[in-house]
Short mmCIF file of C-alpha atoms (C1' of nucleotides) in Angstrom, two decimals:
data_model
loop_
_atom_site.label_atom_id
_atom_site.label_comp_id
_atom_site.label_asym_id
_atom_site.label_seq_id
_atom_site.Cartn_x
_atom_site.Cartn_y
_atom_site.Cartn_z
CA MET A 1 -0.03 0.17 0.13
CA LEU A 2 1.35 3.24 -0.94
CA GLU A 3 0.35 4.80 2.49
CA ALA A 4 2.03 2.27 4.54
CA LEU A 5 5.17 2.54 6.39
CA PRO A 6 8.14 1.09 4.05
CA GLN A 7 9.86 -1.98 4.99
CA SER A 8 12.98 -0.37 5.62
CA PHE A 9 11.52 1.56 8.60
CA TYR A 10 11.64 -1.42 10.51
CA LEU A 11 15.49 -2.28 10.00
CA GLN A 12 15.86 0.68 12.43
CA ASP A 13 17.00 0.09 16.10
CA THR A 14 14.21 -2.06 17.68
CA VAL A 15 13.55 0.73 20.55
CA THR A 16 13.77 3.29 18.08
CA VAL A 17 10.73 1.61 16.12
CA ALA A 18 9.03 1.07 19.25
CA ARG A 19 9.18 4.63 20.38
CA GLN A 20 8.36 5.70 16.54
CA LEU A 21 5.14 3.35 16.15
CA LEU A 22 3.53 5.63 18.99
CA GLY A 23 1.02 7.79 16.77
CA CYS A 24 0.94 5.39 13.65
CA MET A 25 -2.37 4.00 12.52
CA LEU A 26 -2.54 -0.02 12.57
CA VAL A 27 -5.00 -0.97 9.91
CA TYR A 28 -6.75 -4.07 9.03
CA GLU A 29 -9.08 -4.74 6.17
CA SER A 30 -10.73 -7.85 7.17
CA GLU A 31 -13.49 -9.79 5.27
CA ARG A 32 -16.15 -7.94 7.32
CA GLY A 33 -14.61 -4.45 6.82
CA ARG A 34 -12.04 -2.05 7.83
CA ALA A 35 -10.92 -1.41 11.38
CA SER A 36 -8.08 0.72 12.55
CA GLY A 37 -6.59 2.63 15.56
CA ARG A 38 -3.85 4.96 16.47
CA ILE A 39 -0.96 2.98 18.22
CA VAL A 40 -1.00 4.50 21.77
CA GLU A 41 1.21 1.87 23.78
CA THR A 42 4.10 -0.49 22.64
CA GLU A 43 6.93 -2.73 24.10
CA ALA A 44 10.47 -3.77 22.46
CA TYR A 45 11.63 -7.32 22.75
CA LEU A 46 15.28 -7.82 22.14
CA ALA A 47 17.70 -10.52 20.89
CA ALA A 48 19.62 -10.63 24.31
CA ASP A 49 16.47 -10.48 26.19
CA GLU A 50 15.25 -13.37 28.47
CA ALA A 51 11.60 -12.04 28.17
CA SER A 52 11.60 -12.47 24.58
CA HIS A 53 9.99 -15.37 22.78
CA SER A 54 12.97 -15.75 20.74
CA PHE A 55 15.74 -16.05 23.39
CA ARG A 56 15.95 -19.66 23.15
CA GLY A 57 16.25 -19.76 19.36
CA PRO A 58 13.61 -20.35 16.45
CA THR A 59 10.91 -22.80 16.83
CA ALA A 60 7.32 -23.20 15.14
CA ARG A 61 5.82 -20.45 17.10
CA ASN A 62 8.53 -17.61 17.14
CA GLY A 63 9.87 -18.25 13.52
CA VAL A 64 8.54 -15.17 12.15
CA MET A 65 10.80 -13.18 14.51
CA PHE A 66 13.82 -14.91 12.94
CA GLY A 67 12.64 -14.11 9.43
CA PRO A 68 12.83 -10.75 7.38
CA THR A 69 11.79 -7.18 8.76
CA GLY A 70 8.34 -5.54 8.41
CA TYR A 71 6.07 -8.98 9.00
CA ALA A 72 3.62 -9.46 11.62
CA TYR A 73 4.36 -11.92 14.48
CA VAL A 74 0.88 -13.09 15.91
CA TYR A 75 0.82 -15.72 18.58
CA PHE A 76 -1.91 -17.36 20.72
CA ILE A 77 -1.56 -16.67 24.64
CA TYR A 78 -3.18 -17.85 27.94
CA GLY A 79 -5.72 -20.34 25.73
CA ALA A 80 -7.78 -17.36 24.84
CA HIS A 81 -6.09 -14.29 23.16
CA PHE A 82 -3.91 -13.24 20.27
CA CYS A 83 -1.01 -10.47 20.58
CA ILE A 84 0.68 -9.01 17.31
CA ASN A 85 4.20 -7.75 17.08
CA ALA A 86 5.97 -5.92 14.30
CA VAL A 87 9.08 -7.77 13.37
CA THR A 88 12.33 -5.69 13.33
CA GLN A 89 15.81 -6.12 12.31
CA PRO A 90 17.21 -8.16 9.32
CA GLU A 91 16.65 -11.71 8.73
CA GLY A 92 18.47 -13.82 11.51
CA VAL A 93 18.10 -11.25 14.33
CA ALA A 94 14.84 -11.94 16.13
CA GLU A 95 13.43 -8.64 17.45
CA ALA A 96 10.21 -7.28 17.65
CA VAL A 97 7.77 -4.78 18.98
CA LEU A 98 4.53 -5.75 20.59
CA ILE A 99 1.52 -3.44 19.86
CA ARG A 100 -0.33 -3.28 23.23
CA ALA A 101 -2.98 -0.45 22.67
CA LEU A 102 -4.59 1.45 20.21
CA GLU A 103 -6.98 4.53 19.98
CA PRO A 104 -9.91 3.43 17.92
CA VAL A 105 -10.41 5.18 14.50
CA ASP A 106 -12.14 3.56 12.03
CA GLY A 107 -14.87 0.88 12.18
CA LEU A 108 -16.09 1.47 15.59
CA ALA A 109 -19.31 -0.29 15.13
CA LEU A 110 -17.31 -3.71 13.80
CA MET A 111 -15.04 -3.34 16.96
CA MET A 112 -18.07 -2.79 19.32
CA GLU A 113 -19.71 -6.24 17.95
CA ARG A 114 -16.62 -8.07 18.06
CA ARG A 115 -15.62 -6.94 21.41
CA ARG A 116 -19.34 -6.98 22.76
CA THR A 117 -19.05 -3.71 24.47
CA THR A 118 -20.08 0.00 23.47
CA VAL A 119 -17.44 1.33 25.83
CA ALA A 120 -14.78 2.79 23.45
CA ARG A 121 -11.75 2.65 26.01
CA ASN A 122 -12.46 -0.98 26.25
CA LEU A 123 -12.17 -1.82 22.70
CA CYS A 124 -8.35 -1.83 22.07
CA SER A 125 -6.91 -1.11 25.43
CA GLY A 126 -4.46 -4.29 25.60
CA PRO A 127 -2.78 -6.54 22.98
CA GLY A 128 -5.54 -9.20 23.18
CA LYS A 129 -8.34 -6.94 22.90
CA LEU A 130 -6.81 -4.83 20.01
CA CYS A 131 -6.47 -8.27 17.97
CA GLN A 132 -10.01 -9.21 18.83
CA ALA A 133 -11.47 -5.63 17.79
CA LEU A 134 -9.44 -5.70 14.55
CA GLY A 135 -10.11 -9.24 13.69
CA ILE A 136 -6.45 -10.18 13.89
CA THR A 137 -5.96 -14.05 14.47
CA GLY A 138 -3.04 -16.77 13.80
CA ALA A 139 -4.13 -16.59 10.28
CA GLN A 140 -2.16 -13.22 9.87
CA ASN A 141 0.90 -14.65 11.46
CA GLY A 142 4.00 -13.82 8.80
CA ALA A 143 1.53 -11.23 6.97
CA ALA A 144 3.47 -8.09 5.61
CA LEU A 145 3.10 -4.78 7.32
CA PHE A 146 4.37 -2.51 4.58
CA ASP A 147 1.94 -3.75 1.70
CA GLY A 148 -1.52 -6.08 2.02
CA ARG A 149 -4.61 -5.85 4.03
CA LEU A 150 -2.57 -5.67 7.35
CA ARG A 151 -0.56 -2.60 7.45
CA ILE A 152 0.78 0.25 9.58
CA ARG A 153 0.54 3.74 8.23
CA ALA A 154 2.28 6.86 9.45
CA GLY A 155 0.31 9.20 11.95
CA GLU A 156 0.76 12.25 13.79
CA THR A 157 4.14 11.99 15.44
CA PRO A 158 3.65 12.88 19.22
CA ALA A 159 5.80 15.34 21.07
CA ALA A 160 8.71 13.78 22.66
CA ALA A 161 7.57 14.75 26.10
CA GLU A 162 4.40 12.99 25.30
CA VAL A 163 6.13 9.71 25.38
CA VAL A 164 6.46 7.72 28.50
CA ALA A 165 9.10 4.97 28.75
CA THR A 166 8.67 2.22 31.53
CA THR A 167 8.51 -1.41 32.50
CA ARG A 168 6.89 -4.15 30.70
CA VAL A 169 3.95 -5.75 31.67
CA GLY A 170 3.19 -9.40 32.47
CA ILE A 171 6.61 -10.74 32.31
CA THR A 172 8.75 -12.29 35.14
CA LYS A 173 12.46 -12.18 33.28
CA ALA A 174 13.99 -8.66 32.64
CA ALA A 175 11.23 -7.10 34.28
CA ASP A 176 13.16 -4.13 35.33
CA LEU A 177 14.27 -2.90 31.55
CA PRO A 178 12.33 0.32 30.37
CA LEU A 179 11.01 -1.07 27.05
CA ARG A 180 7.42 -0.37 27.29
CA PHE A 181 6.36 3.07 25.72
CA TYR A 182 3.03 4.97 25.66
CA LEU A 183 1.49 8.24 25.45
CA ARG A 184 1.07 10.01 28.33
CA ASP A 185 -2.59 10.47 29.79
CA ASN A 186 -4.12 8.52 27.08
CA PRO A 187 -7.57 6.84 28.06
CA HIS A 188 -6.59 3.86 25.75
CA ILE A 189 -3.48 2.45 27.13
CA SER A 190 -3.69 -0.98 28.44
CA LYS A 191 -3.34 -0.37 32.42
CA ARG A 192 -5.30 2.22 34.74
"C1'" DC B 1 4.51 -38.08 26.34
"C1'" DT B 2 3.60 -35.35 30.71
"C1'" DC B 3 4.23 -31.31 33.20
"C1'" DT B 4 4.36 -26.39 33.99
"C1'" DG B 5 3.48 -21.71 33.47
"C1'" DG B 6 2.65 -17.78 30.30
"C1'" DA B 7 4.41 -10.73 26.18
"C1'" DT B 8 -4.30 -11.64 29.31
"C1'" DT B 9 -8.83 -10.67 30.19
"C1'" DG B 10 -12.94 -10.40 32.78
"C1'" DA B 11 -15.49 -11.71 36.47
"C1'" DC B 12 -15.50 -11.62 41.75
"C1'" DT C 1 -7.72 -11.02 43.68
"C1'" DC C 2 -8.19 -15.01 40.62
"C1'" DA C 3 -10.08 -18.80 37.50
"C1'" DA C 4 -10.52 -19.73 32.48
"C1'" DT C 5 -8.24 -22.23 29.04
"C1'" DC C 6 -4.62 -24.40 25.82
"C1'" DC C 7 -0.58 -24.78 23.84
"C1'" DA C 8 4.42 -23.82 23.48
"C1'" DG C 9 8.42 -25.30 25.61
"C1'" DA C 10 11.12 -28.33 28.44
"C1'" DG C 11 12.47 -32.51 30.56
"C1'" DG C 12 12.11 -37.57 30.84
#
DNA sequence: CTCTGGATTGAC
DNA sequence: TCAATCCAGAGG
């Protein structure tokens, strides 16, 4: 897609990508229609990072992380939810940015139906929630983010002072690293 | 093959 | 605060 961020965007340092994805738009054109939102929360997962799925080497689940840059790594967790990551770095270097929350923009009615709620701030305020709201499942694992029905567009760049860096959510290893980024005071972030 | 626990969510 | 729910990953 002309308007999507180019594949080369994802070759930047993974922390830089995690920061720069804030404000960008995640769009998915599903069979049932388009749904999209502005990215307001991300987390970086690095190669030398015990909390990353890629830390112990390639497996059937995490294989996309070891592949070329700019593709979606979608996995199933807790027997119930999907989470979507943007794979960064060249082939062989397994790093990614977990997209944790969106501010809903397009397809509100479809999101409300999928999420079974009409409360806007409950539609995309968590990694599992936003996948459900957009209709993203394991079928999108390995999909390009720079071309096709699942893509990330540039958005309004937030002011540097608006970006907060803190520790990641829900992990037990490397839990002290400041690799979570979100937009200050945004009502759609995943916690509180 | 069995066992453990998780990049979560929503109900209590 | 805690159970649901299932599969990936580790170990035998």
